[in-house]
mmCIF file of C-alpha atoms in Angstrom:
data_model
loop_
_atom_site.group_PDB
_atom_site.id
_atom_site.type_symbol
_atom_site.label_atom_id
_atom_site.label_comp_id
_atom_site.label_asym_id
_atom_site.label_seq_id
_atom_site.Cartn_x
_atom_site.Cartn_y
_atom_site.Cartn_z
ATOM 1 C CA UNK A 1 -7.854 -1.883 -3.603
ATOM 2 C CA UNK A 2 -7.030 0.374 -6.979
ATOM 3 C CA UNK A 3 -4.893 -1.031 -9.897
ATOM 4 C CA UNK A 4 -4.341 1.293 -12.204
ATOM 5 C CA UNK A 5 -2.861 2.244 -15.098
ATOM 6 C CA UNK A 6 -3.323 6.096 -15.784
ATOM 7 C CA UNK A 7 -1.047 9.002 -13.659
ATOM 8 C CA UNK A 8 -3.636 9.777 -10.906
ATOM 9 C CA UNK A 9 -2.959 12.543 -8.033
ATOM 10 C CA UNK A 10 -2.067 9.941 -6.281
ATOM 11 C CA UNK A 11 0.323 8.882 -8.641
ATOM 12 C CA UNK A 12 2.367 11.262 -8.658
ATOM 13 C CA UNK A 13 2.050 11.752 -4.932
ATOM 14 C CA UNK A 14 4.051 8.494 -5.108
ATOM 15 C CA UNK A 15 6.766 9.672 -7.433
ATOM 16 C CA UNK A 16 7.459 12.871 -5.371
ATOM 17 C CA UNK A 17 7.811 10.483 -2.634
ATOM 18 C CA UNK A 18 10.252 8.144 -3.977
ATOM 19 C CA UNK A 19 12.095 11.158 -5.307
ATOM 20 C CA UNK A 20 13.222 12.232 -2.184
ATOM 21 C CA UNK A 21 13.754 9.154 -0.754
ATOM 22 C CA UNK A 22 16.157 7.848 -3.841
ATOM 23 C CA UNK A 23 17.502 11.062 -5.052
ATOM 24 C CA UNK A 24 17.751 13.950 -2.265
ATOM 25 C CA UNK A 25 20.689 14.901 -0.740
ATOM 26 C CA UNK A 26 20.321 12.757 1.783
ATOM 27 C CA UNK A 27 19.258 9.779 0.005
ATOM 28 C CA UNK A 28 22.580 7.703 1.364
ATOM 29 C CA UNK A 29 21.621 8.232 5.176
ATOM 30 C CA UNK A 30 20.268 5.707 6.588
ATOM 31 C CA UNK A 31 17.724 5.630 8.789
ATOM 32 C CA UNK A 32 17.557 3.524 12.483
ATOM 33 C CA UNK A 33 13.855 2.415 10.346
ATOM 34 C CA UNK A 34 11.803 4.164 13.682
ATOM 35 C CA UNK A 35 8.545 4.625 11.860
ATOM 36 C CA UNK A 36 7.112 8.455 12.670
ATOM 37 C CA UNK A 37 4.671 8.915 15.721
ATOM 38 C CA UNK A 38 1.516 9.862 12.873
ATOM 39 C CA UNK A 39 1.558 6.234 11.570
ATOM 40 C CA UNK A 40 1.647 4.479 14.845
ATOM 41 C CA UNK A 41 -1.969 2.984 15.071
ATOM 42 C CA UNK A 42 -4.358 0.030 13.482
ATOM 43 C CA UNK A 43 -5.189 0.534 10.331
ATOM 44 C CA UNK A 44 -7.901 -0.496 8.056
ATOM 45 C CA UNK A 45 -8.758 -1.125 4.747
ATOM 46 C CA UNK A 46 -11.360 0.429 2.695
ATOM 47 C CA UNK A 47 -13.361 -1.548 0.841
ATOM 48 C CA UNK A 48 -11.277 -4.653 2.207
ATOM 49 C CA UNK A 49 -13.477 -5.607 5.798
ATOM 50 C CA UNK A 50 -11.135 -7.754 8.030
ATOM 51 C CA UNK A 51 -7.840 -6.806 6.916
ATOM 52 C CA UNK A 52 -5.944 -4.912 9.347
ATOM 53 C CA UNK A 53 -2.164 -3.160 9.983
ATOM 54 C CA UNK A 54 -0.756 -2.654 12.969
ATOM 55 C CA UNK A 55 2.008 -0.360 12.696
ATOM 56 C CA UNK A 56 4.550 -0.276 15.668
ATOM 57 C CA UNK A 57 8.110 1.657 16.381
ATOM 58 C CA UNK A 58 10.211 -0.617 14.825
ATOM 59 C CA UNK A 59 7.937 -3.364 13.244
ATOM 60 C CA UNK A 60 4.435 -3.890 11.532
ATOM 61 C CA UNK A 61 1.920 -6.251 11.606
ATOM 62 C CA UNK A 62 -0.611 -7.122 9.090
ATOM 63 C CA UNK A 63 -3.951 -9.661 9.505
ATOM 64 C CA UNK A 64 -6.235 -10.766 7.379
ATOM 65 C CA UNK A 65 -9.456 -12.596 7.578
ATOM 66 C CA UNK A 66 -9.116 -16.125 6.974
ATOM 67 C CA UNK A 67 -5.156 -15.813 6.506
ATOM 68 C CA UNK A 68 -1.498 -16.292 8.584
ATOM 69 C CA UNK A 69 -1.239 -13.385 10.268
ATOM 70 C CA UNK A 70 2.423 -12.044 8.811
ATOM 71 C CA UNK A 71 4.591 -10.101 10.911
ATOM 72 C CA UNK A 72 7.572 -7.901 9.648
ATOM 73 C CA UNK A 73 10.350 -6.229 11.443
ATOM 74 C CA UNK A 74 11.828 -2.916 9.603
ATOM 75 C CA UNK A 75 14.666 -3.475 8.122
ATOM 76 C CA UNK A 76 15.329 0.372 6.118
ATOM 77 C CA UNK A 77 13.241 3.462 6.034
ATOM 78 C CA UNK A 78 13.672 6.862 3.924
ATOM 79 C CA UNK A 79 10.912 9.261 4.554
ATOM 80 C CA UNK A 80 7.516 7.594 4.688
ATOM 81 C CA UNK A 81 9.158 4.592 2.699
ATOM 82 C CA UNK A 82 9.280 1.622 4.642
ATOM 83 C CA UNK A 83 11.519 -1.989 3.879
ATOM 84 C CA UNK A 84 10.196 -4.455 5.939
ATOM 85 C CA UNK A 85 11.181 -8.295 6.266
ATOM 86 C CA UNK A 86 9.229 -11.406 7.542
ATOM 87 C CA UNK A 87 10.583 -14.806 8.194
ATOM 88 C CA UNK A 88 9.496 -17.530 5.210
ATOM 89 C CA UNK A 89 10.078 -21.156 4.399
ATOM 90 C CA UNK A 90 12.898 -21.868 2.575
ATOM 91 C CA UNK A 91 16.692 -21.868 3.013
ATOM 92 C CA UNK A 92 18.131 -19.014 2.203
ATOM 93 C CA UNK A 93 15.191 -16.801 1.175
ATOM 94 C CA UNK A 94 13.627 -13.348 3.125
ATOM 95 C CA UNK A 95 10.437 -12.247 2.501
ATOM 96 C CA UNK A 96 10.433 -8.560 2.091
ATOM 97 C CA UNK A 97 7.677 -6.499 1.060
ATOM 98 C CA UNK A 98 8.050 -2.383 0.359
ATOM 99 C CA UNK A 99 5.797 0.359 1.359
ATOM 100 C CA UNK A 100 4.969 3.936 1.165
ATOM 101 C CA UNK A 101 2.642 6.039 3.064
ATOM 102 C CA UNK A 102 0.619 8.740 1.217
ATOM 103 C CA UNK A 103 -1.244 11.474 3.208
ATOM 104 C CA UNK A 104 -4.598 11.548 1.250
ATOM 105 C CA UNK A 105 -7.829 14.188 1.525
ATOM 106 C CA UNK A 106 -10.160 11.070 0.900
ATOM 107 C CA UNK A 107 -13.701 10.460 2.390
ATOM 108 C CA UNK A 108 -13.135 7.859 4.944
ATOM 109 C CA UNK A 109 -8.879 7.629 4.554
ATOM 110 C CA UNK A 110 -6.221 9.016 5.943
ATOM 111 C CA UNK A 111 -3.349 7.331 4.086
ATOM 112 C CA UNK A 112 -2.957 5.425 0.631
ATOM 113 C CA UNK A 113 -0.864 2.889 1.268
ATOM 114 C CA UNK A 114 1.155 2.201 -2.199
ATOM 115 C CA UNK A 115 3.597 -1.363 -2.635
ATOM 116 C CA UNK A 116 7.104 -0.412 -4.087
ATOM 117 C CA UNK A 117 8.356 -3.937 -4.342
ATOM 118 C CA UNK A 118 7.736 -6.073 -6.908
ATOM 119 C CA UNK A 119 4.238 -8.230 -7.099
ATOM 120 C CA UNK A 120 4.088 -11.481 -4.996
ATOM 121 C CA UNK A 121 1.577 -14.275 -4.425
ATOM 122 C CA UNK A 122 -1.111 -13.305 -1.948
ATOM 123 C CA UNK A 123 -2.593 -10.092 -0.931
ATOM 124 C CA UNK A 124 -1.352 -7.464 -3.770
ATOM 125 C CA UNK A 125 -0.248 -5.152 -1.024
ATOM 126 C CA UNK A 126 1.144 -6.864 1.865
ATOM 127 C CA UNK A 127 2.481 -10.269 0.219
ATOM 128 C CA UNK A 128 6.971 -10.881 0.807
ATOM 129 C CA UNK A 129 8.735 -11.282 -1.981
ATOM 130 C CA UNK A 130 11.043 -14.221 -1.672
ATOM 131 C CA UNK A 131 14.410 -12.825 -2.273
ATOM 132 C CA UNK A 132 17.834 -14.378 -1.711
ATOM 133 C CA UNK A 133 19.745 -14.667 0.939
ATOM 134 C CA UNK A 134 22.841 -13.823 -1.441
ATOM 135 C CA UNK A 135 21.173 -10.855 -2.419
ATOM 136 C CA UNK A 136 22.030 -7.422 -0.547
ATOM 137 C CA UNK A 137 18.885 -6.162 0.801
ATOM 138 C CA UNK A 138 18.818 -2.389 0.407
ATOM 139 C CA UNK A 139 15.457 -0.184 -0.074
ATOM 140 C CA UNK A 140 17.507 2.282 -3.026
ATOM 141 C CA UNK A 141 17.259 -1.379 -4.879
ATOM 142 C CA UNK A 142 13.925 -3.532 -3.848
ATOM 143 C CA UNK A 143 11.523 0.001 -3.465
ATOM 144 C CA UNK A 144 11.931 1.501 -6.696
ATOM 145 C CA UNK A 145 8.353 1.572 -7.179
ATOM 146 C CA UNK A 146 8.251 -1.686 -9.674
ATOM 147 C CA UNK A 147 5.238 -0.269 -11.793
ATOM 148 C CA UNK A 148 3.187 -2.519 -9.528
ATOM 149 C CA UNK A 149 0.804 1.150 -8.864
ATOM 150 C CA UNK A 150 -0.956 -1.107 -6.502
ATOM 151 C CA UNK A 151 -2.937 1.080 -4.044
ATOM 152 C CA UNK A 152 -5.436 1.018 -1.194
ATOM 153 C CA UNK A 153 -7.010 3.502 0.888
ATOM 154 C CA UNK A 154 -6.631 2.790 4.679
ATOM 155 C CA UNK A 155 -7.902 4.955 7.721
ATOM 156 C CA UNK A 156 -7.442 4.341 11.495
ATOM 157 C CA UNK A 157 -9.624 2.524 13.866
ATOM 158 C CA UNK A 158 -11.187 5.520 15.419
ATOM 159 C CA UNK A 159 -10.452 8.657 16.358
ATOM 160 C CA UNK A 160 -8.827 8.647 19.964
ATOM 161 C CA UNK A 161 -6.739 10.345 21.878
ATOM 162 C CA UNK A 162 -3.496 9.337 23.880
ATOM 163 C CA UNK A 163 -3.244 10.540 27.456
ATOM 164 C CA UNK A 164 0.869 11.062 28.403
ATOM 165 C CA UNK A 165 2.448 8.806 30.483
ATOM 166 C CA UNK A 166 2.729 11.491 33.004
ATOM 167 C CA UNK A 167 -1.206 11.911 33.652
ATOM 168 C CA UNK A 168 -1.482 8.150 33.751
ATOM 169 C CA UNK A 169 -1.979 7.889 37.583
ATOM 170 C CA UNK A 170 -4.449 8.527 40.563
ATOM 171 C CA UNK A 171 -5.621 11.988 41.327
ATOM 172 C CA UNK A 172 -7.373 13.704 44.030
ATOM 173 C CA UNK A 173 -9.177 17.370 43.726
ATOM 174 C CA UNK A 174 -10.306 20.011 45.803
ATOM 175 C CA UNK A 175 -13.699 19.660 45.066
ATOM 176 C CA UNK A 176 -15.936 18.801 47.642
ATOM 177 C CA UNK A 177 -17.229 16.075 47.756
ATOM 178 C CA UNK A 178 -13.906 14.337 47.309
ATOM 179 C CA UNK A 179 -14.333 13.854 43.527
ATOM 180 C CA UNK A 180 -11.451 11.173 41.958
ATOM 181 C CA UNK A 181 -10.121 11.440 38.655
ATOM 182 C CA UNK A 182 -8.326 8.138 37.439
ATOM 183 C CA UNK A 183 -6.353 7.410 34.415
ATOM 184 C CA UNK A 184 -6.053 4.062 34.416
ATOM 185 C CA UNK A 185 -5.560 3.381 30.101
ATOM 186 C CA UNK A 186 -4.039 5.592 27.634
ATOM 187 C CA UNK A 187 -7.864 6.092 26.308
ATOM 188 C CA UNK A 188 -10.106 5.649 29.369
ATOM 189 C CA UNK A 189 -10.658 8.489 32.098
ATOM 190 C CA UNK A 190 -13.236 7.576 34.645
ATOM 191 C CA UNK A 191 -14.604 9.990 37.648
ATOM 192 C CA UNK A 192 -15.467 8.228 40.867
ATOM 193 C CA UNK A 193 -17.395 10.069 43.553
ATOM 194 C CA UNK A 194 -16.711 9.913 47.159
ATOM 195 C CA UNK A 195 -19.151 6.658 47.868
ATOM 196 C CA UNK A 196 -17.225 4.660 44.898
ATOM 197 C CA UNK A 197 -14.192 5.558 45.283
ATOM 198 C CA UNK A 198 -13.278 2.934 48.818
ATOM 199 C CA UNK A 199 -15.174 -0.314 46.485
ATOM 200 C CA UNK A 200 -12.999 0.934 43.121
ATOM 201 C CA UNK A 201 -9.598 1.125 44.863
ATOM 202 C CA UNK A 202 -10.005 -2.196 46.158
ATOM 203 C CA UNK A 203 -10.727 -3.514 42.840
ATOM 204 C CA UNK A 204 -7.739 -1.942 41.203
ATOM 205 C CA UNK A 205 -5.343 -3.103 44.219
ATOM 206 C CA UNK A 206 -6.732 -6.715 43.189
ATOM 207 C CA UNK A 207 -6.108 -6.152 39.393
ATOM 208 C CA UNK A 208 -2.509 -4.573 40.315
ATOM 209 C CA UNK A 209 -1.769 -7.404 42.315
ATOM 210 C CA UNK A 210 -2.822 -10.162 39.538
ATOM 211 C CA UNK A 211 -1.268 -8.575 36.879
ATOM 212 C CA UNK A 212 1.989 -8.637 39.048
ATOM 213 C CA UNK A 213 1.678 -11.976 39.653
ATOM 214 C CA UNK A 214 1.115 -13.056 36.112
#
């Protein structure tokens, strides 16, 4: 985590970014808060072991060691501005919590990951803000940056890549000794020659079949 006070390159990453998303054209267009493709992964914190984001279409996740896990569901996005909201004690309170996404040329990050709302009690970054019920909940309002400048640097889990849900299935070549591609996880691509292949499709059958059942 970085606190600081002076107008890094970062820094003013940040206040191109809320530019555009407060005072472009098409600042009052509101998005259906679908978070882009490039940001859908688990994250991780540098410097920061056992913290973790999960960012999903419509909703995030963040977990740290020793802590609640808190989950938020998307409530406004602009850009790579994000308003989120989590469910807290108290009547008549949200907990709501603004980010921004920061492409960064850092050794071992991807992303800085900079809070727009104002400071809360636990983790710097990810902490809600209790905020009334009463009070309309709109990002041009709770993600004006705050002066909190509280950054980390966060990179994904590893570098992977996604097989289409098109290839995910069982395929037979030409080769020949009867060679058997199969795609059976979005990461995982296993070749079974002719002798395995009989012992491995039973196996899957029984895994199909339990997973059905369950």
């Amino acid at each position: 985590m970085r606190t600081s006070m002076g107008w890094s390159k970062d820094a003013w990453f940040l206040v191109i970014l809320v530019w555009f998303a407060f005072y472009s054209p098409f600042s009052e267009t509101k998005s259906n808060c679908s978070t882009p493709l490039e940001i859908r992964d688990k994250w991780y914190f540098r410097g920061e072991p056992g913290s973790m984001l999960r960012v999903r279409k419509k909703s995030m996740v963040f977990k740290q060691k020793g802590q609640k896990t808190i989950r938020y569901k998307c409530l406004e996005a602009k850009g790579q501005t994000f308003m989120l909201r989590t469910r807290v004690n108290g009547v008549g309170l949200h907990g709501i919590v603004c980010i921004g996404f920061v492409s960064v040329d850092e050794p071992g990050a991807d992303y800085s990951l900079w809070r727009l709302s104002q400071r809360a009690s636990g983790h710097p970054l990810m902490a809600p803000l209790l905020i009334s019920s009463s009070v309309t909940l709109s990002i041009n309002t709770l993600c004006n940056g705050a002066q909190t400048k509280t950054q980390y640097f966060i990179h994904r889990a590893k570098k992977t890549c996604r097989f289409p849900t098109t290839l995910r299935a069982m395929w037979h070549s030409d080769y020949p000794r009867s060679l058997a591609l199969v795609i059976f996880k979005i990461r995982h691509a296993l070749y079974h020659h002719e002798q395995d292949y009989t012992a491995f499709q039973l196996r899957y059958t029984r895994q199909r079949q339990l997973h059905t059942k369950n």
